[in-house]
Structure formats: structure tokens, C-alpha cells
Short mmCIF file of C-alpha atoms in Angstrom, two decimals:
data_model
loop_
_atom_site.label_atom_id
_atom_site.label_comp_id
_atom_site.label_asym_id
_atom_site.label_seq_id
_atom_site.Cartn_x
_atom_site.Cartn_y
_atom_site.Cartn_z
CA MET G 1 91.75 -19.69 -39.03
CA GLN G 2 88.01 -19.70 -38.55
CA TYR G 3 85.72 -22.32 -39.99
CA ILE G 4 81.99 -22.91 -40.17
CA ILE G 5 81.01 -26.51 -39.68
CA THR G 6 77.64 -27.84 -40.72
CA ALA G 7 77.19 -31.41 -39.57
CA TYR G 8 74.12 -33.53 -40.23
CA ASP G 9 73.06 -36.49 -38.14
CA GLY G 10 72.27 -39.85 -39.65
CA THR G 11 68.68 -40.40 -40.73
CA ASP G 12 68.26 -43.99 -39.56
CA GLU G 13 65.90 -44.85 -36.69
CA LYS G 14 68.78 -45.07 -34.16
CA ALA G 15 70.13 -41.56 -34.98
CA PRO G 16 68.25 -39.70 -32.20
CA GLU G 17 69.40 -42.27 -29.65
CA ARG G 18 73.06 -41.91 -30.73
CA ARG G 19 72.78 -38.11 -30.38
CA LEU G 20 71.33 -38.33 -26.88
CA THR G 21 73.95 -40.88 -25.82
CA ALA G 22 76.84 -38.63 -26.92
CA ARG G 23 75.24 -35.27 -26.08
CA GLU G 24 76.56 -34.79 -22.53
CA GLU G 25 80.18 -35.46 -23.58
CA HIS G 26 79.72 -33.26 -26.65
CA LEU G 27 78.49 -30.35 -24.52
CA LYS G 28 81.37 -30.77 -22.05
CA SER G 29 83.81 -30.73 -24.95
CA VAL G 30 82.21 -27.61 -26.42
CA GLU G 31 82.34 -25.82 -23.06
CA ARG G 32 86.03 -26.67 -22.60
CA ARG G 33 86.92 -25.57 -26.12
CA PHE G 34 84.82 -22.40 -25.81
CA LYS G 35 86.85 -21.43 -22.73
CA GLN G 36 90.03 -22.05 -24.75
CA GLY G 37 88.76 -19.79 -27.55
CA GLU G 38 88.53 -22.59 -30.11
CA HIS G 39 84.75 -22.79 -30.34
CA LEU G 40 83.07 -19.46 -30.91
CA TYR G 41 79.43 -20.34 -31.49
CA GLY G 42 77.21 -23.31 -32.08
CA SER G 43 73.64 -24.36 -32.54
CA ALA G 44 71.60 -27.49 -33.04
CA LEU G 45 69.94 -27.77 -36.43
CA LEU G 46 66.24 -28.59 -36.22
CA ASP G 47 63.72 -30.09 -38.61
CA GLU G 48 60.26 -28.62 -39.12
CA ASN G 49 59.04 -30.52 -36.03
CA GLY G 50 61.76 -29.14 -33.75
CA ASN G 51 63.79 -32.35 -33.67
CA MET G 52 67.59 -32.07 -33.65
CA ILE G 53 69.02 -33.24 -36.98
CA GLY G 54 72.53 -31.81 -36.87
CA SER G 55 74.77 -29.03 -35.67
CA MET G 56 76.33 -25.78 -36.82
CA MET G 57 79.52 -24.49 -35.25
CA VAL G 58 81.92 -21.63 -35.83
CA VAL G 59 85.38 -22.59 -34.62
CA ASP G 60 88.82 -21.01 -34.56
CA TYR G 61 91.85 -23.29 -34.96
CA PRO G 62 95.41 -22.42 -36.01
CA SER G 63 95.14 -24.76 -39.02
CA ARG G 64 92.91 -27.25 -40.77
CA GLU G 65 95.13 -29.98 -39.31
CA GLU G 66 94.29 -28.83 -35.77
CA LEU G 67 90.59 -28.76 -36.64
CA ASP G 68 90.83 -32.31 -38.01
CA LYS G 69 92.63 -33.40 -34.82
CA TRP G 70 89.67 -32.10 -32.78
CA LEU G 71 87.17 -33.85 -35.05
CA LYS G 72 88.87 -37.20 -34.42
CA GLU G 73 87.92 -36.90 -30.73
CA GLU G 74 84.63 -34.97 -31.03
CA PRO G 75 81.97 -37.11 -29.26
CA TYR G 76 79.45 -36.69 -32.10
CA VAL G 77 82.03 -38.03 -34.56
CA VAL G 78 83.24 -40.82 -32.27
CA GLY G 79 79.62 -41.73 -31.48
CA ASN G 80 78.69 -41.84 -35.18
CA VAL G 81 76.10 -39.07 -34.71
CA TRP G 82 77.34 -36.72 -37.43
CA GLN G 83 77.22 -38.55 -40.76
CA ASN G 84 77.75 -35.67 -43.20
CA ILE G 85 80.15 -32.87 -42.24
CA GLU G 86 80.75 -29.77 -44.35
CA ILE G 87 83.67 -27.50 -43.41
CA LYS G 88 84.27 -24.09 -44.94
CA PRO G 89 86.81 -21.42 -44.01
CA CYS G 90 85.15 -18.21 -42.84
CA ARG G 91 85.98 -14.90 -41.21
CA VAL G 92 83.93 -13.72 -38.25
CA ALA G 93 83.32 -9.97 -38.32
CA PRO G 94 85.54 -8.08 -35.83
CA ILE G 95 82.53 -6.73 -33.91
CA PHE G 96 81.56 -10.27 -32.95
CA MET G 97 85.11 -11.20 -31.99
CA GLU G 98 85.12 -8.45 -29.33
CA LEU G 99 83.21 -10.90 -27.12
CA TYR G 100 86.33 -13.05 -26.90
CA LYS G 101 88.79 -10.36 -25.82
#
């Protein structure tokens, strides 16, 4: 099942530092999961000044339980970067999924 995840960073003064601290591990995790076909697309969310304030990801996991298992080890969750996470089921159009064949 595919899901869209919108995750917002904390807004306290230490939030940018937490993001930068966890960023390298987060990107390694995304790369590994992209190669496994679990992560389809992602982007940093920016404020009007171009500062990173969160993330958007489209992922593909067999179940919500598997997605939750990943979130328990996601570096931005473990590092307390993402403070508000919204998860919605979605369906990526077949034309876009051709990239993953």
C-alpha cells in the first residue's frame, strides 16, 4: 500500500540543529529504502525563507504495520526532528510507477 507522509519539524530554536545532526543517517536510510522500492519520492518542505521545516515522502509498504515499523527506526523520528507526522493512504498513478519497473 502506498502512503503520503507529511512530517513537520519542531519549531523550537534547536530544531534546525537536530535536523542537521540526523540528516546524513536519514539520507542513507532513504537511499537504501529507495533501492528496495519502499520509498518512491521525497522532498524537504521549506518555509518562505528557504529553510527546511519538514519533509514529504511517498512510500510503498505492504501494510501500515510495516510503515510504522520503519518509522520507529527513521533517523528523523529517533532524533526528534519530526514532531508532527500526518500519514494518508494514496495511490500513485501507474505512469509514475513505471520508473520502478
